[in-house]
Amino acid sequence: MLRSLFAPRRSAVTAPRRAFPRRTAATRLAAERLEGRALLAAFSYDALASVVSVSLADGEELTSTSQGGGNYVLSLAGIATFSGTDIPTQLVGNGLSTLSIDGDLPLVRVAITGTGTTAAVLFGTSTGVYLDDFAVALGTAAGDVTIAAATTFNGTAGLSVTAARSVSVLAPLAAGLGNILLDADDGVQHAGTFAGVAIDGASITTAGGSITIEGRGGDGEGFSGYQVGVSITGGGLVRAGDKGTTHGGISLPGVGGDALSEGPFNFGIFLDKTSALRTTGGALVLSGTGGARAGRNAGVLVEGTVATLPGSGPTDKGAITITGTGGGAVPSDFNRGVVLASTAILTSVAGAISITGDGGAGSGTPTTSPGLMFDGATLTSSTGDITLTADSFETSLTGGALATTATVTIRNLVAGQVLPIAVAAVPMLQSIGASRIVIGRSDPGLLPVIAQEGAANLSLPGIALEMRGGDIILRADVTTAGAPQTYAGPVRLGVAPAAADVTLTGSLVTLAGTVTGNDRALAIAGDTVVQGTIAGLTTFAVSGASSLGADVGSSGNQNY
């Protein structure tokens, strides 16, 4: 099942607009009694480490707020109370539903853990910023964390959240040089209908700190679908900024839920058209895997903006890396690895952009689940290379752009994969803006087959072209007037029924491997360097200077 380079797209990909389901702590939990007694949350203070620890019992819901100046109040829902040793005026909560932490208490971190079947933590309305690290770790099968009101960490303070089930960000979450970690993937598929991490109309920002967001969707019983690993919708923004020489990066690993029914759209990562990911100097990395059941489970679906700016240092360029693996089960379709929709904008001023897609379950020839679907998106870098790697491609540049002043590389994912240069692909290849285009790869063990269709004449004036592979089949003319061409691998002129004489036009044509003529003629309009044996041609003609490093054989004339 082969798909031409930049084959025309087959179907619309944009999922119907739908709010992703959330189950917040406030709506799911209520105060309970356990064996006739109020639930107790244990707290303690480690003076050597300057850490306050809170352990939530089964069914407890805790709300955290900051009053500024290092003063915090942790509140339990209902009739639940805290149990621990008070430190007068500094740490007070024993027997109460609130635990008050005073700014005079030497403090580095507040650590909140949860045990049992259910536990939940909510960050509520604060009147001041957080000055200390907060770490929330809910190992319960139904642990939920919600950012319900604006929450800001100052200086180097940051937030670390690990929740077995879900994290919902409904209000701005910010940090300075501190890092933000939201992890809702413990590697286990949990029951329910939810996105692992849902950022809905809210922002997550830092001024130099790094941001990591990881999630796994639910199993979505019924026909719900939308069990997304990491979902950013409704104008959501994730931005890692910089401060001096400190540049925050963004990392988003996401796994779509294994829906138990026919519910579709279980993406690993979903960024809707109103939402954005941005860094200044830091790397931006997305890695998504579609749900393993049902269909239409793309690894990564980008409808919005992914953008980076360079930082202050020479290596702080803000590279963008996207890796997607399609999911789905047989039989199902449209489980693409990475989808860049028509509204998607991926841009980097100085950083390289690399996109790798591996399609999931699909049917038909060509497959309905290509590794990379480029559906009229805008993909640009001012000075960085752009590399597209996939097991197959489905592409339309109508209304979009693929451009850089550097190199665009289009290459195979696996060894022996055929990269067809079809007639339909030519207009799209010719619309690429770059100083050089590379098709294929020369990595040992990953050599592709590059097969040009008959009549697929390729004209790239002023753009250097390099083809790399274990078998390069030419059946039509290739022109790079004013720029060089390089064929890094064995070249064969097309065989019947699409056999044709071939003319290569460029400032310098380098034949780095052998050339098998198959009783066809080869003409080079420009200078040439021959590094491998040429045999089986009818005629061979070079209009410019020639450097022959190997034998040239033909049944007819050779003109130099």
XYZ file of C-alpha atoms in Angstrom:
560
model
C 0.000 0.000 0.000
C 2.037 2.904 -1.333
C 1.215 6.563 -1.190
C 2.937 9.119 -3.350
C 4.965 11.849 -1.780
C 2.448 14.571 -1.124
C -0.485 12.560 -2.447
C -3.775 14.486 -2.497
C -5.713 14.328 0.750
C -8.662 11.944 0.821
C -11.028 13.214 3.471
C -11.670 15.933 5.992
C -9.984 15.363 9.306
C -11.291 17.999 11.666
C -13.266 16.424 14.455
C -16.710 17.824 15.201
C -16.555 20.467 17.910
C -17.365 18.959 21.239
C -16.499 19.797 24.802
C -14.262 17.147 26.237
C -15.854 15.495 29.258
C -14.440 16.350 32.655
C -15.202 15.040 36.092
C -13.918 17.554 38.586
C -13.431 16.942 42.236
C -16.234 19.296 43.183
C -18.805 17.448 41.149
C -17.651 13.933 41.921
C -16.859 13.826 45.621
C -18.881 14.639 48.707
C -18.092 14.375 52.376
C -18.473 10.834 53.651
C -18.290 8.936 56.912
C -16.107 5.933 57.443
C -17.339 3.465 60.062
C -19.294 6.257 61.724
C -16.315 8.591 62.030
C -15.275 11.691 60.049
C -12.505 11.151 57.541
C -9.071 12.203 58.758
C -6.248 13.714 56.698
C -2.871 13.278 58.346
C -0.332 16.101 58.321
C 3.241 16.418 59.555
C 6.255 18.713 59.373
C 9.847 17.708 58.631
C 11.999 20.440 60.121
C 15.221 19.162 58.521
C 13.745 19.148 55.028
C 11.359 22.082 55.662
C 8.477 20.086 54.173
C 4.833 19.950 55.215
C 3.258 16.603 54.244
C -0.470 15.925 53.952
C -1.919 12.472 53.349
C -5.531 12.289 52.144
C -7.683 9.319 53.072
C -10.095 7.579 50.728
C -12.820 9.924 49.472
C -11.285 13.164 50.706
C -11.315 16.387 48.743
C -8.789 19.117 49.536
C -8.767 22.723 48.355
C -5.543 24.738 48.412
C -5.372 28.556 48.492
C -2.608 31.098 49.012
C -2.954 34.357 50.943
C 0.473 35.575 49.877
C 3.658 35.931 51.893
C 4.001 32.156 52.243
C 0.635 31.832 53.991
C -1.499 28.919 52.794
C -4.813 27.388 53.783
C -5.675 23.778 52.941
C -9.365 22.983 53.391
C -11.188 19.657 53.515
C -14.715 19.246 52.183
C -17.638 18.364 54.400
C -16.970 17.132 57.943
C -13.500 15.690 57.276
C -10.740 16.980 59.561
C -6.968 17.050 59.802
C -4.944 14.990 62.245
C -1.407 15.895 63.222
C 0.830 17.841 65.569
C 0.313 21.590 65.535
C 3.143 24.091 65.706
C 1.550 27.071 67.455
C 0.947 30.060 65.164
C 2.883 28.375 62.298
C 1.121 25.110 61.472
C -2.392 24.701 62.859
C -5.034 22.184 61.838
C -5.359 19.267 64.232
C -9.068 18.439 64.619
C -10.038 21.164 62.176
C -11.268 21.129 58.582
C -8.568 23.653 57.649
C -4.784 23.436 57.880
C -3.173 26.877 58.144
C 0.475 27.268 57.166
C 2.026 30.553 58.300
C 4.677 32.405 56.333
C 7.018 32.300 59.353
C 7.279 28.507 59.129
C 10.559 27.537 57.404
C 9.228 25.898 54.257
C 10.520 24.552 50.962
C 7.671 22.342 49.817
C 4.131 21.226 50.589
C 3.644 17.569 49.619
C 0.089 16.255 49.252
C -0.519 12.549 48.668
C -3.677 10.501 48.271
C -4.463 6.874 48.972
C -7.505 4.640 48.692
C -10.002 4.503 45.847
C -10.756 8.205 45.413
C -9.091 11.470 46.372
C -9.118 14.917 44.832
C -7.207 18.198 45.055
C -8.502 21.547 43.868
C -6.576 24.830 43.654
C -9.115 27.466 44.593
C -9.365 31.237 44.755
C -6.191 32.781 46.182
C -5.446 36.327 47.266
C -1.685 35.996 46.826
C 0.974 34.009 45.017
C 2.600 30.752 46.085
C 6.206 31.181 47.249
C 7.002 27.506 47.798
C 6.897 24.313 45.756
C 3.707 22.271 45.857
C 3.765 18.580 44.950
C 0.533 16.616 44.551
C 0.689 12.848 44.054
C -2.609 10.983 43.877
C -1.937 7.322 43.272
C -5.594 6.417 43.507
C -7.412 4.928 40.544
C -9.812 7.891 40.508
C -7.479 10.701 41.551
C -8.427 14.083 40.045
C -6.697 17.461 40.286
C -8.364 20.698 39.191
C -6.946 24.204 38.726
C -10.238 25.974 39.381
C -8.986 29.532 39.977
C -5.965 31.612 38.998
C -2.877 30.063 40.593
C 0.586 31.673 40.459
C 3.948 30.404 41.723
C 6.592 33.072 42.234
C 10.383 32.977 41.859
C 11.729 29.441 41.598
C 8.633 27.852 43.144
C 6.767 25.389 40.959
C 3.960 22.857 40.828
C 4.260 19.104 40.378
C 1.058 17.098 39.929
C 0.759 13.378 39.342
C -2.774 12.070 39.217
C -3.666 8.561 38.162
C -6.823 9.699 36.432
C -7.140 13.298 35.256
C -6.021 16.912 35.575
C -8.330 19.771 34.558
C -6.999 23.302 34.034
C -9.902 25.747 34.008
C -8.061 28.911 35.091
C -4.637 30.510 34.557
C -1.691 28.588 36.023
C 1.624 30.459 36.071
C 5.174 30.151 37.365
C 8.379 32.146 37.069
C 11.590 30.131 36.958
C 9.881 27.168 38.573
C 8.788 24.160 36.575
C 5.220 22.954 36.042
C 4.482 19.230 35.764
C 0.959 17.927 35.127
C 1.064 14.144 34.790
C -2.143 12.150 34.430
C -0.695 8.966 33.006
C 0.425 6.236 35.370
C 0.690 3.795 32.485
C -2.644 2.146 33.329
C -5.914 2.449 31.398
C -8.536 3.796 33.837
C -12.286 3.511 33.449
C -14.463 6.482 32.601
C -15.036 9.169 30.006
C -12.402 11.887 30.340
C -9.318 13.509 28.851
C -6.126 12.796 30.771
C -5.181 16.475 30.940
C -7.793 18.977 29.752
C -6.848 22.642 29.337
C -10.088 24.368 28.449
C -9.942 28.112 27.791
C -7.096 28.531 30.289
C -3.376 29.263 30.155
C -0.261 27.622 31.567
C 2.752 29.950 31.455
C 6.249 30.309 32.873
C 8.980 32.954 32.726
C 11.877 30.545 32.270
C 10.557 27.366 33.861
C 9.813 24.236 31.847
C 6.346 22.776 31.328
C 5.568 19.066 31.084
C 2.009 17.906 30.441
C 1.309 14.190 30.163
C -2.024 12.418 30.024
C -3.940 9.281 29.065
C -7.633 9.330 28.120
C -10.340 7.133 29.646
C -11.861 3.986 28.194
C -15.072 5.781 27.166
C -17.788 3.172 27.508
C -20.714 3.654 25.138
C -20.317 5.767 22.012
C -18.683 8.766 23.667
C -15.254 8.836 22.042
C -12.968 11.815 22.635
C -10.812 9.995 25.183
C -7.898 12.344 24.540
C -4.543 12.095 26.278
C -3.786 15.848 26.334
C -6.526 18.215 25.142
C -5.988 21.972 24.678
C -9.162 23.734 23.573
C -11.236 26.900 23.839
C -8.377 29.354 23.333
C -6.045 27.484 25.656
C -2.417 28.618 25.810
C 0.720 26.822 26.981
C 3.751 29.122 26.915
C 7.243 28.639 28.343
C 9.076 31.957 28.380
C 12.614 32.992 29.200
C 14.499 35.072 31.705
C 18.028 36.023 30.768
C 19.834 32.840 29.784
C 17.149 30.559 31.225
C 14.745 29.208 28.611
C 11.840 26.961 29.431
C 10.807 24.108 27.184
C 7.478 22.367 26.651
C 7.016 18.590 26.589
C 3.620 17.016 25.829
C 3.367 13.211 25.829
C -0.210 11.996 25.345
C -1.956 8.655 24.879
C -5.527 8.341 23.638
C -7.804 6.142 25.699
C -8.589 2.593 24.660
C -12.298 3.177 24.037
C -14.356 0.090 24.777
C -16.836 0.818 21.993
C -17.027 2.518 18.617
C -16.402 6.008 20.001
C -13.862 7.781 17.707
C -11.402 10.695 18.054
C -9.302 9.223 20.847
C -6.291 11.363 20.004
C -3.018 11.272 21.878
C -2.750 15.071 21.665
C -5.353 17.531 20.415
C -4.718 21.266 19.917
C -7.809 23.015 18.578
C -7.721 25.918 16.127
C -8.147 28.574 18.819
C -5.314 27.339 21.012
C -1.519 27.680 20.984
C 1.797 26.292 22.227
C 4.734 28.736 22.430
C 8.316 28.867 23.707
C 11.152 31.385 23.657
C 14.473 29.611 23.236
C 13.252 26.321 24.662
C 12.477 23.138 22.752
C 8.850 22.267 22.074
C 8.209 18.504 21.939
C 4.908 16.705 21.258
C 4.626 12.917 21.327
C 1.177 11.364 20.896
C -0.257 7.886 20.441
C -3.849 7.314 19.347
C -6.188 5.048 21.285
C -5.820 1.374 20.458
C -9.523 0.669 19.845
C -12.281 2.059 17.581
C -11.107 4.398 14.783
C -10.129 7.945 13.769
C -7.524 7.868 16.518
C -4.718 10.156 15.378
C -1.556 10.278 17.436
C -1.321 14.085 17.210
C -3.939 16.434 15.730
C -2.859 20.068 15.414
C -5.433 22.648 14.353
C -3.928 25.606 16.229
C -0.563 27.351 16.531
C 2.786 25.846 17.529
C 5.460 28.555 17.577
C 8.933 29.203 18.949
C 11.195 32.230 19.151
C 14.982 32.111 19.598
C 16.557 32.676 22.982
C 19.630 34.613 24.022
C 22.206 31.879 23.452
C 23.502 30.467 20.163
C 21.975 27.050 20.889
C 18.672 28.351 22.264
C 16.852 28.237 18.950
C 13.505 26.766 19.942
C 13.330 23.532 17.964
C 9.922 21.939 17.317
C 9.628 18.142 17.360
C 6.343 16.295 16.794
C 6.032 12.515 16.839
C 2.705 10.765 16.337
C 1.632 7.136 16.184
C -1.840 6.320 14.926
C -3.993 3.935 16.940
C -7.171 2.107 16.055
C -8.078 -1.525 15.770
C -8.651 -3.655 12.679
C -11.000 -2.964 11.008
C -10.948 0.834 11.338
C -9.759 3.826 9.322
C -8.222 7.305 9.522
C -5.824 6.447 12.351
C -3.167 8.861 11.158
C 0.104 9.407 12.959
C 0.274 13.213 12.759
C -2.408 15.477 11.297
C -1.648 19.114 10.505
C -5.040 20.614 9.660
C -5.646 23.541 7.303
C -5.811 25.957 10.243
C -2.548 24.730 11.769
C 0.406 27.123 11.935
C 3.814 25.729 12.877
C 6.537 28.335 12.865
C 10.036 28.731 14.208
C 12.355 31.670 13.651
C 15.650 29.823 14.090
C 14.873 26.321 15.307
C 14.587 23.160 13.277
C 11.168 21.568 12.790
C 10.936 17.775 12.745
C 7.690 15.846 12.275
C 7.520 12.049 12.363
C 4.335 10.064 11.756
C 3.573 6.362 11.908
C 0.085 5.422 10.727
C -2.135 3.028 12.641
C -4.801 0.571 11.516
C -6.167 1.368 8.063
C -7.544 -0.083 4.869
C -7.370 0.463 1.133
C -4.581 1.296 -1.276
C -3.322 3.846 -0.548
C -3.912 3.420 3.154
C -6.556 5.503 4.946
C -4.140 5.872 7.870
C -0.966 7.570 6.600
C 1.772 8.538 9.002
C 1.555 12.226 8.109
C -1.424 14.175 6.828
C -0.460 17.710 5.796
C -3.848 19.263 5.038
C -3.030 22.768 3.803
C -1.196 23.743 6.981
C 1.417 26.494 7.255
C 4.830 25.136 8.217
C 7.706 27.629 8.183
C 11.108 28.273 9.717
C 13.160 31.347 8.935
C 16.564 29.651 9.202
C 15.955 26.137 10.547
C 15.737 22.861 8.671
C 12.352 21.161 8.226
C 12.227 17.360 8.253
C 9.129 15.284 7.472
C 9.358 11.551 8.204
C 6.489 9.112 7.721
C 5.523 5.617 6.658
C 3.256 7.287 4.063
C 2.110 10.803 3.224
C -1.263 12.420 2.487
C -0.848 16.031 1.605
C -2.398 19.171 0.209
C -0.579 22.503 0.199
C -3.668 24.370 -1.033
C -3.902 27.480 1.098
C -0.842 26.479 3.120
C 2.934 26.745 2.940
C 6.054 24.670 3.502
C 9.039 26.980 3.524
C 12.445 27.746 5.008
C 15.682 29.372 3.869
C 17.428 26.131 4.833
C 16.717 22.468 3.925
C 13.409 20.609 3.608
C 13.804 16.840 3.956
C 11.072 14.337 3.069
C 12.041 10.842 4.066
C 10.870 7.335 4.791
C 10.270 5.863 8.227
C 11.317 2.249 7.569
C 13.844 0.452 5.389
C 12.739 -0.431 1.876
C 9.768 1.926 1.987
C 8.864 3.272 -1.443
C 8.741 7.046 -1.821
C 6.814 7.525 -5.081
C 7.220 10.801 -6.949
C 3.868 10.810 -8.734
C 2.511 13.219 -11.314
C -0.002 14.479 -8.751
C 2.817 15.182 -6.292
C 4.813 17.408 -8.636
C 2.859 20.690 -8.140
C 3.125 20.325 -4.379
C 6.832 19.504 -4.423
C 7.387 22.489 -6.696
C 5.572 24.798 -4.262
C 8.097 24.119 -1.473
C 10.265 27.092 -0.581
C 13.798 26.095 0.450
C 17.446 26.402 -0.499
C 17.673 22.597 -0.698
C 15.242 19.673 -0.866
C 16.294 16.194 0.215
C 14.173 13.149 -0.652
C 14.966 9.919 1.168
C 17.763 9.105 3.605
C 21.157 7.421 3.670
C 21.105 6.017 7.214
C 22.483 2.448 7.220
C 19.584 0.002 7.408
C 16.975 2.645 6.512
C 17.493 3.110 2.783
C 14.267 3.752 0.833
C 13.261 3.146 -2.774
C 12.581 6.382 -4.658
C 10.353 5.774 -7.675
C 9.527 8.561 -10.111
C 6.448 8.063 -12.264
C 6.625 8.472 -16.005
C 5.828 12.043 -17.101
C 6.406 13.311 -13.538
C 8.816 15.969 -14.757
C 10.134 17.847 -11.731
C 11.252 21.479 -11.981
C 12.820 23.197 -8.955
C 14.610 26.274 -10.352
C 17.301 27.545 -8.005
C 16.706 24.839 -5.381
C 19.368 22.212 -4.761
C 17.995 18.660 -4.888
C 19.390 15.516 -3.316
C 17.900 12.024 -3.578
C 19.120 9.402 -1.114
C 18.174 5.747 -1.247
C 19.057 2.155 -1.965
C 17.300 2.306 -5.358
C 16.546 5.555 -7.212
C 14.337 5.048 -10.267
C 14.134 7.975 -12.720
C 11.475 7.982 -15.432
C 11.211 11.718 -16.243
C 13.273 14.894 -16.443
C 14.527 16.736 -13.349
C 15.464 20.420 -13.497
C 17.193 22.529 -10.835
C 18.399 25.334 -13.118
C 21.093 27.321 -11.326
C 21.365 24.789 -8.485
C 23.007 21.353 -8.108
C 21.517 17.855 -8.086
C 22.966 14.911 -6.163
C 21.946 11.255 -6.439
C 23.347 9.484 -3.368
C 22.617 5.886 -4.251
C 22.224 3.534 -7.216
C 20.217 5.064 -10.072
C 18.133 3.130 -12.580
C 16.456 4.675 -15.591
C 12.841 3.605 -15.762
C 11.931 0.207 -17.089
C 8.897 -0.715 -19.207
C 6.106 0.167 -19.414
C 7.113 3.617 -18.132
C 10.598 3.647 -19.624
C 11.862 7.023 -20.822
C 15.006 8.871 -21.745
C 15.988 11.251 -18.938
C 17.516 14.737 -18.922
C 18.962 16.163 -15.706
C 19.428 19.943 -15.767
C 21.413 21.682 -13.035
C 24.524 23.669 -12.281
C 26.247 20.451 -11.176
C 24.867 16.914 -11.318
C 26.627 14.414 -9.045
C 26.056 10.703 -9.618
C 27.466 9.234 -6.404
C 26.408 5.647 -7.113
C 26.089 3.351 -10.061
C 23.769 4.107 -12.985
C 21.897 1.360 -14.830
C 20.570 2.599 -18.166
C 18.128 -0.176 -19.136
C 18.721 0.795 -22.790
C 17.657 4.399 -22.282
C 19.487 7.673 -22.926
C 20.796 9.985 -20.206
C 21.575 13.651 -20.862
C 23.027 16.102 -18.368
C 22.616 19.817 -19.028
C 25.348 21.258 -16.831
C 28.540 20.066 -15.205
C 28.718 16.522 -13.887
C 30.674 14.377 -11.437
C 30.514 10.624 -12.005
C 31.575 8.546 -8.991
C 30.014 5.165 -9.841
C 30.042 2.927 -12.875
C 27.536 3.799 -15.608
C 26.328 0.983 -17.841
C 23.475 -0.002 -20.161
C 22.819 3.410 -21.706
C 22.064 3.951 -25.347
C 23.679 7.396 -25.302
C 25.277 9.659 -22.690
C 25.654 13.397 -23.199
C 27.042 16.127 -20.931
C 26.884 19.796 -21.973
C 29.257 21.102 -19.284
C 32.496 20.044 -17.636
C 32.838 16.390 -16.691
C 34.719 14.667 -13.886
C 34.715 10.917 -14.493
C 35.726 8.776 -11.541
C 34.409 5.500 -12.977
C 33.736 3.761 -16.285
C 30.895 4.906 -18.529
C 29.355 2.364 -20.903
C 26.821 2.922 -23.661
C 25.751 1.211 -26.868
C 25.763 4.515 -28.739
C 27.492 7.884 -28.660
C 28.939 9.647 -25.630
C 29.255 13.411 -25.943
C 31.220 15.576 -23.482
